[in-house]
Amino acid sequence: MIIEEMLKLSEQTEEDTTILVDEILHSIFFLGVINSPRCSPKDIVRDKKKLKELKTLFPNPFKFYSSQLPKRSPISFLLDMIVHLIGQENEDKIIQMLRDFISKLSRGKEGKPLISFAIGISQKNKSPDAVRYYGVSMSTSGRIQGKIMVAASCLSAWDSRVADAIMTYIPDKSKKPYFDGTIKLPQSVRCEVFSLSRMTKMPPCITCGNLFGLQTIMNERSKGAHGHCAEAESLSNLFKNEDEVKMQAQPASETCTDENRQRAKDYVLKHLKNFLKTVNFRWDNTFYMPDFYFEKSGVIDY
């Protein structure tokens, strides 16, 4: 259903979104192969004619899903497609469109595979004219699968401010004594999250308070897993595009040095490889990148 929706939306937008379709296919196929039980692309796309068409149009996801890691989870790519189609300024329409689709996927049941439960919106200030940057909560199924995708996103996709904050705690949830990359957002920044099932605003959880200095409300939202919340992706997209805000969100700890950062990265990478071994995935140490990415990277802004 996600693949069909992605293809339908791709046909509606005037921008070339080939990269997004290519990467969501790889991401879904990868999560299929590390699932228990394992799911091959033909298990996922059961229409033989459609499967053949996808192999012709997007050969690389089929070639590399069993050897390379995706940078993001599937719904993240779908959200990008929706934003490109509707326009970042149309916040309510974006939320409603994603919410309607998630509702169709979940059919009233939370926690189903590949489904995000929240959408995040970040802006450099609270002006209605400020550009909106979106993100979704991690759309994976299973504890190990979630750890794999958070580590992969930290090492390959997310802005360094967000990745450093999360790598301060992952993979074992305890704060590293030698590295503290947590930040405190400027008060002028807007960072809000909305439920995709209950149509309500969600206050930051304790984890996001620790990572990003967001003000939490006791008993309103539990302590989430580091890197799973929608704040991470939306803030990453904000920092990638708003240099002034990124400079204001400097880590305060003296332990946040290049040497200690590399030590933290090496630690996360080591555990990522161990997690992949537990799901019998033979990684070639490459994060997936479509062949035509560099030709069209000016079209899709990551």
PDB file of N, CA and C in Angstrom, residues 215-298:
ATOM      1  N   GLN A 215      10.988  21.717  26.512  1.00  0.00           N
ATOM      2  CA  GLN A 215      10.299  21.722  27.798  1.00  0.00           C
ATOM      3  C   GLN A 215       9.264  20.612  27.840  1.00  0.00           C
ATOM      4  N   THR A 216       9.406  19.716  28.808  1.00  0.00           N
ATOM      5  CA  THR A 216       8.506  18.575  28.921  1.00  0.00           C
ATOM      6  C   THR A 216       7.427  18.839  29.964  1.00  0.00           C
ATOM      7  N   ILE A 217       6.352  18.071  29.859  1.00  0.00           N
ATOM      8  CA  ILE A 217       5.250  18.154  30.823  1.00  0.00           C
ATOM      9  C   ILE A 217       5.122  16.789  31.487  1.00  0.00           C
ATOM     10  N   MET A 218       5.235  16.754  32.783  1.00  0.00           N
ATOM     11  CA  MET A 218       5.207  15.486  33.510  1.00  0.00           C
ATOM     12  C   MET A 218       3.908  14.728  33.253  1.00  0.00           C
ATOM     13  N   ASN A 219       4.063  13.416  33.052  1.00  0.00           N
ATOM     14  CA  ASN A 219       2.937  12.486  32.915  1.00  0.00           C
ATOM     15  C   ASN A 219       2.146  12.643  31.623  1.00  0.00           C
ATOM     16  N   GLU A 220       2.576  13.549  30.746  1.00  0.00           N
ATOM     17  CA  GLU A 220       1.836  13.731  29.492  1.00  0.00           C
ATOM     18  C   GLU A 220       2.332  12.791  28.396  1.00  0.00           C
ATOM     19  N   ARG A 221       3.620  12.504  28.411  1.00  0.00           N
ATOM     20  CA  ARG A 221       4.182  11.655  27.375  1.00  0.00           C
ATOM     21  C   ARG A 221       5.333  10.880  27.980  1.00  0.00           C
ATOM     22  N   SER A 222       5.403   9.611  27.746  1.00  0.00           N
ATOM     23  CA  SER A 222       6.404   8.762  28.363  1.00  0.00           C
ATOM     24  C   SER A 222       7.790   9.036  27.798  1.00  0.00           C
ATOM     25  N   LYS A 223       8.766   8.378  28.363  1.00  0.00           N
ATOM     26  CA  LYS A 223      10.141   8.511  27.895  1.00  0.00           C
ATOM     27  C   LYS A 223      10.328   7.623  26.683  1.00  0.00           C
ATOM     28  N   GLY A 224      10.508   8.221  25.512  1.00  0.00           N
ATOM     29  CA  GLY A 224      10.649   7.455  24.277  1.00  0.00           C
ATOM     30  C   GLY A 224      12.067   6.975  24.054  1.00  0.00           C
ATOM     31  N   ALA A 225      12.219   6.057  23.095  1.00  0.00           N
ATOM     32  CA  ALA A 225      13.555   5.584  22.729  1.00  0.00           C
ATOM     33  C   ALA A 225      14.302   6.693  22.000  1.00  0.00           C
ATOM     34  N   HIS A 226      15.596   6.806  22.257  1.00  0.00           N
ATOM     35  CA  HIS A 226      16.389   7.880  21.667  1.00  0.00           C
ATOM     36  C   HIS A 226      16.403   7.787  20.138  1.00  0.00           C
ATOM     37  N   GLY A 227      15.975   8.868  19.490  1.00  0.00           N
ATOM     38  CA  GLY A 227      15.990   8.938  18.036  1.00  0.00           C
ATOM     39  C   GLY A 227      14.729   8.456  17.363  1.00  0.00           C
ATOM     40  N   HIS A 228      13.755   7.945  18.126  1.00  0.00           N
ATOM     41  CA  HIS A 228      12.532   7.419  17.522  1.00  0.00           C
ATOM     42  C   HIS A 228      11.463   8.491  17.327  1.00  0.00           C
ATOM     43  N   CYS A 229      11.564   9.593  18.029  1.00  0.00           N
ATOM     44  CA  CYS A 229      10.506  10.608  17.985  1.00  0.00           C
ATOM     45  C   CYS A 229      10.598  11.487  16.740  1.00  0.00           C
ATOM     46  N   ALA A 230       9.484  12.098  16.373  1.00  0.00           N
ATOM     47  CA  ALA A 230       9.423  12.921  15.165  1.00  0.00           C
ATOM     48  C   ALA A 230      10.257  14.196  15.284  1.00  0.00           C
ATOM     49  N   GLU A 231      10.551  14.626  16.513  1.00  0.00           N
ATOM     50  CA  GLU A 231      11.378  15.821  16.699  1.00  0.00           C
ATOM     51  C   GLU A 231      12.726  15.685  16.010  1.00  0.00           C
ATOM     52  N   ALA A 232      13.305  14.478  16.057  1.00  0.00           N
ATOM     53  CA  ALA A 232      14.654  14.269  15.520  1.00  0.00           C
ATOM     54  C   ALA A 232      14.737  14.635  14.040  1.00  0.00           C
ATOM     55  N   GLU A 233      13.839  14.085  13.238  1.00  0.00           N
ATOM     56  CA  GLU A 233      13.902  14.327  11.799  1.00  0.00           C
ATOM     57  C   GLU A 233      13.531  15.759  11.434  1.00  0.00           C
ATOM     58  N   SER A 234      12.522  16.312  12.089  1.00  0.00           N
ATOM     59  CA  SER A 234      12.122  17.682  11.736  1.00  0.00           C
ATOM     60  C   SER A 234      13.213  18.679  12.124  1.00  0.00           C
ATOM     61  N   LEU A 235      13.849  18.482  13.280  1.00  0.00           N
ATOM     62  CA  LEU A 235      14.949  19.368  13.676  1.00  0.00           C
ATOM     63  C   LEU A 235      16.162  19.190  12.774  1.00  0.00           C
ATOM     64  N   SER A 236      16.426  17.973  12.361  1.00  0.00           N
ATOM     65  CA  SER A 236      17.531  17.736  11.435  1.00  0.00           C
ATOM     66  C   SER A 236      17.329  18.519  10.147  1.00  0.00           C
ATOM     67  N   ASN A 237      16.127  18.481   9.612  1.00  0.00           N
ATOM     68  CA  ASN A 237      15.841  19.225   8.381  1.00  0.00           C
ATOM     69  C   ASN A 237      15.930  20.732   8.604  1.00  0.00           C
ATOM     70  N   LEU A 238      15.535  21.202   9.790  1.00  0.00           N
ATOM     71  CA  LEU A 238      15.675  22.622  10.137  1.00  0.00           C
ATOM     72  C   LEU A 238      17.142  23.026  10.148  1.00  0.00           C
ATOM     73  N   PHE A 239      17.973  22.266  10.842  1.00  0.00           N
ATOM     74  CA  PHE A 239      19.394  22.611  10.957  1.00  0.00           C
ATOM     75  C   PHE A 239      20.110  22.552   9.605  1.00  0.00           C
ATOM     76  N   LYS A 240      19.695  21.647   8.746  1.00  0.00           N
ATOM     77  CA  LYS A 240      20.327  21.531   7.431  1.00  0.00           C
ATOM     78  C   LYS A 240      20.091  22.759   6.563  1.00  0.00           C
ATOM     79  N   ASN A 241      19.008  23.466   6.845  1.00  0.00           N
ATOM     80  CA  ASN A 241      18.620  24.581   5.980  1.00  0.00           C
ATOM     81  C   ASN A 241      18.691  25.951   6.641  1.00  0.00           C
ATOM     82  N   GLU A 242      18.840  26.010   7.963  1.00  0.00           N
ATOM     83  CA  GLU A 242      18.861  27.277   8.690  1.00  0.00           C
ATOM     84  C   GLU A 242      20.154  27.369   9.501  1.00  0.00           C
ATOM     85  N   ASP A 243      21.215  27.884   8.870  1.00  0.00           N
ATOM     86  CA  ASP A 243      22.536  27.918   9.492  1.00  0.00           C
ATOM     87  C   ASP A 243      22.556  28.725  10.789  1.00  0.00           C
ATOM     88  N   GLU A 244      21.795  29.813  10.819  1.00  0.00           N
ATOM     89  CA  GLU A 244      21.798  30.676  12.001  1.00  0.00           C
ATOM     90  C   GLU A 244      21.262  29.925  13.224  1.00  0.00           C
ATOM     91  N   VAL A 245      20.186  29.187  13.033  1.00  0.00           N
ATOM     92  CA  VAL A 245      19.620  28.412  14.131  1.00  0.00           C
ATOM     93  C   VAL A 245      20.590  27.317  14.558  1.00  0.00           C
ATOM     94  N   LYS A 246      21.226  26.685  13.590  1.00  0.00           N
ATOM     95  CA  LYS A 246      22.180  25.622  13.913  1.00  0.00           C
ATOM     96  C   LYS A 246      23.333  26.167  14.756  1.00  0.00           C
ATOM     97  N   MET A 247      23.806  27.356  14.427  1.00  0.00           N
ATOM     98  CA  MET A 247      24.906  27.950  15.190  1.00  0.00           C
ATOM     99  C   MET A 247      24.465  28.286  16.611  1.00  0.00           C
ATOM    100  N   GLN A 248      23.196  28.667  16.776  1.00  0.00           N
ATOM    101  CA  GLN A 248      22.678  28.999  18.107  1.00  0.00           C
ATOM    102  C   GLN A 248      22.484  27.754  18.970  1.00  0.00           C
ATOM    103  N   ALA A 249      22.319  26.616  18.338  1.00  0.00           N
ATOM    104  CA  ALA A 249      22.072  25.365  19.069  1.00  0.00           C
ATOM    105  C   ALA A 249      23.374  24.599  19.251  1.00  0.00           C
ATOM    106  N   GLN A 250      24.348  25.247  19.840  1.00  0.00           N
ATOM    107  CA  GLN A 250      25.662  24.642  20.051  1.00  0.00           C
ATOM    108  C   GLN A 250      25.636  23.733  21.279  1.00  0.00           C
ATOM    109  N   PRO A 251      26.253  22.544  21.210  1.00  0.00           N
ATOM    110  CA  PRO A 251      26.408  21.738  22.429  1.00  0.00           C
ATOM    111  C   PRO A 251      27.226  22.508  23.462  1.00  0.00           C
ATOM    112  N   ALA A 252      26.816  22.425  24.712  1.00  0.00           N
ATOM    113  CA  ALA A 252      27.466  23.200  25.771  1.00  0.00           C
ATOM    114  C   ALA A 252      28.625  22.462  26.429  1.00  0.00           C
ATOM    115  N   SER A 253      28.643  21.144  26.327  1.00  0.00           N
ATOM    116  CA  SER A 253      29.638  20.352  27.041  1.00  0.00           C
ATOM    117  C   SER A 253      31.031  20.449  26.415  1.00  0.00           C
ATOM    118  N   GLU A 254      32.032  20.502  27.272  1.00  0.00           N
ATOM    119  CA  GLU A 254      33.426  20.517  26.804  1.00  0.00           C
ATOM    120  C   GLU A 254      33.836  19.169  26.218  1.00  0.00           C
ATOM    121  N   THR A 255      33.037  18.139  26.473  1.00  0.00           N
ATOM    122  CA  THR A 255      33.368  16.814  25.933  1.00  0.00           C
ATOM    123  C   THR A 255      32.995  16.671  24.459  1.00  0.00           C
ATOM    124  N   CYS A 256      32.260  17.644  23.919  1.00  0.00           N
ATOM    125  CA  CYS A 256      31.819  17.556  22.524  1.00  0.00           C
ATOM    126  C   CYS A 256      32.933  18.047  21.601  1.00  0.00           C
ATOM    127  N   THR A 257      33.968  17.229  21.468  1.00  0.00           N
ATOM    128  CA  THR A 257      35.105  17.530  20.604  1.00  0.00           C
ATOM    129  C   THR A 257      35.091  16.601  19.399  1.00  0.00           C
ATOM    130  N   ASP A 258      35.868  16.953  18.377  1.00  0.00           N
ATOM    131  CA  ASP A 258      35.937  16.105  17.190  1.00  0.00           C
ATOM    132  C   ASP A 258      36.437  14.703  17.538  1.00  0.00           C
ATOM    133  N   GLU A 259      37.412  14.636  18.424  1.00  0.00           N
ATOM    134  CA  GLU A 259      37.977  13.337  18.815  1.00  0.00           C
ATOM    135  C   GLU A 259      36.936  12.477  19.535  1.00  0.00           C
ATOM    136  N   ASN A 260      36.218  13.080  20.468  1.00  0.00           N
ATOM    137  CA  ASN A 260      35.205  12.324  21.208  1.00  0.00           C
ATOM    138  C   ASN A 260      34.001  11.982  20.337  1.00  0.00           C
ATOM    139  N   ARG A 261      33.685  12.877  19.413  1.00  0.00           N
ATOM    140  CA  ARG A 261      32.588  12.605  18.477  1.00  0.00           C
ATOM    141  C   ARG A 261      32.927  11.371  17.635  1.00  0.00           C
ATOM    142  N   GLN A 262      34.143  11.297  17.149  1.00  0.00           N
ATOM    143  CA  GLN A 262      34.554  10.147  16.342  1.00  0.00           C
ATOM    144  C   GLN A 262      34.534   8.872  17.174  1.00  0.00           C
ATOM    145  N   ARG A 263      34.906   8.983  18.432  1.00  0.00           N
ATOM    146  CA  ARG A 263      34.853   7.822  19.328  1.00  0.00           C
ATOM    147  C   ARG A 263      33.409   7.346  19.491  1.00  0.00           C
ATOM    148  N   ALA A 264      32.484   8.293  19.642  1.00  0.00           N
ATOM    149  CA  ALA A 264      31.069   7.946  19.767  1.00  0.00           C
ATOM    150  C   ALA A 264      30.551   7.310  18.475  1.00  0.00           C
ATOM    151  N   LYS A 265      30.951   7.862  17.334  1.00  0.00           N
ATOM    152  CA  LYS A 265      30.545   7.296  16.045  1.00  0.00           C
ATOM    153  C   LYS A 265      31.050   5.865  15.900  1.00  0.00           C
ATOM    154  N   ASP A 266      32.302   5.650  16.247  1.00  0.00           N
ATOM    155  CA  ASP A 266      32.881   4.309  16.142  1.00  0.00           C
ATOM    156  C   ASP A 266      32.135   3.320  17.027  1.00  0.00           C
ATOM    157  N   TYR A 267      31.737   3.780  18.200  1.00  0.00           N
ATOM    158  CA  TYR A 267      30.994   2.934  19.136  1.00  0.00           C
ATOM    159  C   TYR A 267      29.628   2.570  18.561  1.00  0.00           C
ATOM    160  N   VAL A 268      28.936   3.567  18.007  1.00  0.00           N
ATOM    161  CA  VAL A 268      27.623   3.325  17.407  1.00  0.00           C
ATOM    162  C   VAL A 268      27.756   2.401  16.197  1.00  0.00           C
ATOM    163  N   LEU A 269      28.778   2.623  15.375  1.00  0.00           N
ATOM    164  CA  LEU A 269      28.994   1.784  14.194  1.00  0.00           C
ATOM    165  C   LEU A 269      29.279   0.339  14.592  1.00  0.00           C
ATOM    166  N   LYS A 270      30.076   0.159  15.629  1.00  0.00           N
ATOM    167  CA  LYS A 270      30.393  -1.191  16.108  1.00  0.00           C
ATOM    168  C   LYS A 270      29.123  -1.925  16.515  1.00  0.00           C
ATOM    169  N   HIS A 271      28.258  -1.243  17.260  1.00  0.00           N
ATOM    170  CA  HIS A 271      27.023  -1.883  17.704  1.00  0.00           C
ATOM    171  C   HIS A 271      26.039  -2.068  16.555  1.00  0.00           C
ATOM    172  N   LEU A 272      26.042  -1.146  15.591  1.00  0.00           N
ATOM    173  CA  LEU A 272      25.199  -1.317  14.404  1.00  0.00           C
ATOM    174  C   LEU A 272      25.557  -2.619  13.693  1.00  0.00           C
ATOM    175  N   LYS A 273      26.845  -2.873  13.531  1.00  0.00           N
ATOM    176  CA  LYS A 273      27.280  -4.107  12.868  1.00  0.00           C
ATOM    177  C   LYS A 273      26.862  -5.341  13.661  1.00  0.00           C
ATOM    178  N   ASN A 274      26.919  -5.236  14.982  1.00  0.00           N
ATOM    179  CA  ASN A 274      26.484  -6.364  15.818  1.00  0.00           C
ATOM    180  C   ASN A 274      24.979  -6.603  15.690  1.00  0.00           C
ATOM    181  N   PHE A 275      24.203  -5.504  15.647  1.00  0.00           N
ATOM    182  CA  PHE A 275      22.755  -5.649  15.478  1.00  0.00           C
ATOM    183  C   PHE A 275      22.434  -6.322  14.141  1.00  0.00           C
ATOM    184  N   LEU A 276      23.167  -5.945  13.103  1.00  0.00           N
ATOM    185  CA  LEU A 276      22.933  -6.527  11.783  1.00  0.00           C
ATOM    186  C   LEU A 276      23.254  -8.017  11.774  1.00  0.00           C
ATOM    187  N   LYS A 277      24.266  -8.406  12.532  1.00  0.00           N
ATOM    188  CA  LYS A 277      24.603  -9.832  12.623  1.00  0.00           C
ATOM    189  C   LYS A 277      23.481 -10.621  13.277  1.00  0.00           C
ATOM    190  N   THR A 278      22.815 -10.008  14.252  1.00  0.00           N
ATOM    191  CA  THR A 278      21.738 -10.725  14.954  1.00  0.00           C
ATOM    192  C   THR A 278      20.540 -10.988  14.046  1.00  0.00           C
ATOM    193  N   VAL A 279      20.396 -10.183  12.991  1.00  0.00           N
ATOM    194  CA  VAL A 279      19.295 -10.412  12.045  1.00  0.00           C
ATOM    195  C   VAL A 279      19.818 -11.041  10.751  1.00  0.00           C
ATOM    196  N   ASN A 280      21.047 -11.541  10.802  1.00  0.00           N
ATOM    197  CA  ASN A 280      21.662 -12.263   9.675  1.00  0.00           C
ATOM    198  C   ASN A 280      21.749 -11.427   8.405  1.00  0.00           C
ATOM    199  N   PHE A 281      22.113 -10.162   8.583  1.00  0.00           N
ATOM    200  CA  PHE A 281      22.270  -9.277   7.428  1.00  0.00           C
ATOM    201  C   PHE A 281      23.760  -9.043   7.173  1.00  0.00           C
ATOM    202  N   ARG A 282      24.201  -9.334   5.962  1.00  0.00           N
ATOM    203  CA  ARG A 282      25.599  -9.143   5.575  1.00  0.00           C
ATOM    204  C   ARG A 282      25.761  -7.775   4.918  1.00  0.00           C
ATOM    205  N   TRP A 283      26.245  -6.843   5.686  1.00  0.00           N
ATOM    206  CA  TRP A 283      26.374  -5.459   5.236  1.00  0.00           C
ATOM    207  C   TRP A 283      27.688  -5.253   4.503  1.00  0.00           C
ATOM    208  N   ASP A 284      27.640  -4.536   3.387  1.00  0.00           N
ATOM    209  CA  ASP A 284      28.866  -4.229   2.644  1.00  0.00           C
ATOM    210  C   ASP A 284      29.475  -2.896   3.074  1.00  0.00           C
ATOM    211  N   ASN A 285      29.007  -2.356   4.232  1.00  0.00           N
ATOM    212  CA  ASN A 285      29.505  -1.093   4.806  1.00  0.00           C
ATOM    213  C   ASN A 285      29.146   0.129   3.975  1.00  0.00           C
ATOM    214  N   THR A 286      28.088  -0.003   3.158  1.00  0.00           N
ATOM    215  CA  THR A 286      27.644   1.096   2.305  1.00  0.00           C
ATOM    216  C   THR A 286      26.214   1.489   2.671  1.00  0.00           C
ATOM    217  N   PHE A 287      25.968   2.814   2.699  1.00  0.00           N
ATOM    218  CA  PHE A 287      24.609   3.321   2.836  1.00  0.00           C
ATOM    219  C   PHE A 287      24.060   3.571   1.433  1.00  0.00           C
ATOM    220  N   TYR A 288      22.851   3.105   1.206  1.00  0.00           N
ATOM    221  CA  TYR A 288      22.286   3.099  -0.142  1.00  0.00           C
ATOM    222  C   TYR A 288      22.151   4.500  -0.724  1.00  0.00           C
ATOM    223  N   MET A 289      22.562   4.625  -1.983  1.00  0.00           N
ATOM    224  CA  MET A 289      22.441   5.878  -2.718  1.00  0.00           C
ATOM    225  C   MET A 289      22.073   5.557  -4.161  1.00  0.00           C
ATOM    226  N   PRO A 290      20.924   6.031  -4.652  1.00  0.00           N
ATOM    227  CA  PRO A 290      20.558   5.771  -6.050  1.00  0.00           C
ATOM    228  C   PRO A 290      21.638   6.267  -7.005  1.00  0.00           C
ATOM    229  N   ASP A 291      21.836   5.541  -8.098  1.00  0.00           N
ATOM    230  CA  ASP A 291      22.853   5.908  -9.089  1.00  0.00           C
ATOM    231  C   ASP A 291      22.659   7.318  -9.614  1.00  0.00           C
ATOM    232  N   PHE A 292      21.391   7.718  -9.785  1.00  0.00           N
ATOM    233  CA  PHE A 292      21.095   9.009 -10.404  1.00  0.00           C
ATOM    234  C   PHE A 292      20.974  10.125  -9.381  1.00  0.00           C
ATOM    235  N   TYR A 293      21.360   9.865  -8.128  1.00  0.00           N
ATOM    236  CA  TYR A 293      21.205  10.891  -7.088  1.00  0.00           C
ATOM    237  C   TYR A 293      21.960  12.160  -7.441  1.00  0.00           C
ATOM    238  N   PHE A 294      23.213  12.022  -7.846  1.00  0.00           N
ATOM    239  CA  PHE A 294      24.033  13.203  -8.084  1.00  0.00           C
ATOM    240  C   PHE A 294      23.570  13.990  -9.304  1.00  0.00           C
ATOM    241  N   GLU A 295      22.930  13.315 -10.238  1.00  0.00           N
ATOM    242  CA  GLU A 295      22.395  14.019 -11.398  1.00  0.00           C
ATOM    243  C   GLU A 295      21.216  14.900 -11.012  1.00  0.00           C
ATOM    244  N   LYS A 296      20.440  14.438 -10.021  1.00  0.00           N
ATOM    245  CA  LYS A 296      19.180  15.099  -9.714  1.00  0.00           C
ATOM    246  C   LYS A 296      19.138  15.657  -8.299  1.00  0.00           C
ATOM    247  N   SER A 297      20.289  15.702  -7.633  1.00  0.00           N
ATOM    248  CA  SER A 297      20.292  16.139  -6.238  1.00  0.00           C
ATOM    249  C   SER A 297      19.874  17.583  -6.085  1.00  0.00           C
ATOM    250  N   GLY A 298      19.902  18.344  -7.166  1.00  0.00           N
ATOM    251  CA  GLY A 298      19.432  19.719  -7.088  1.00  0.00           C
ATOM    252  C   GLY A 298      17.913  19.815  -7.116  1.00  0.00           C
TER     253      GLY A 298
END
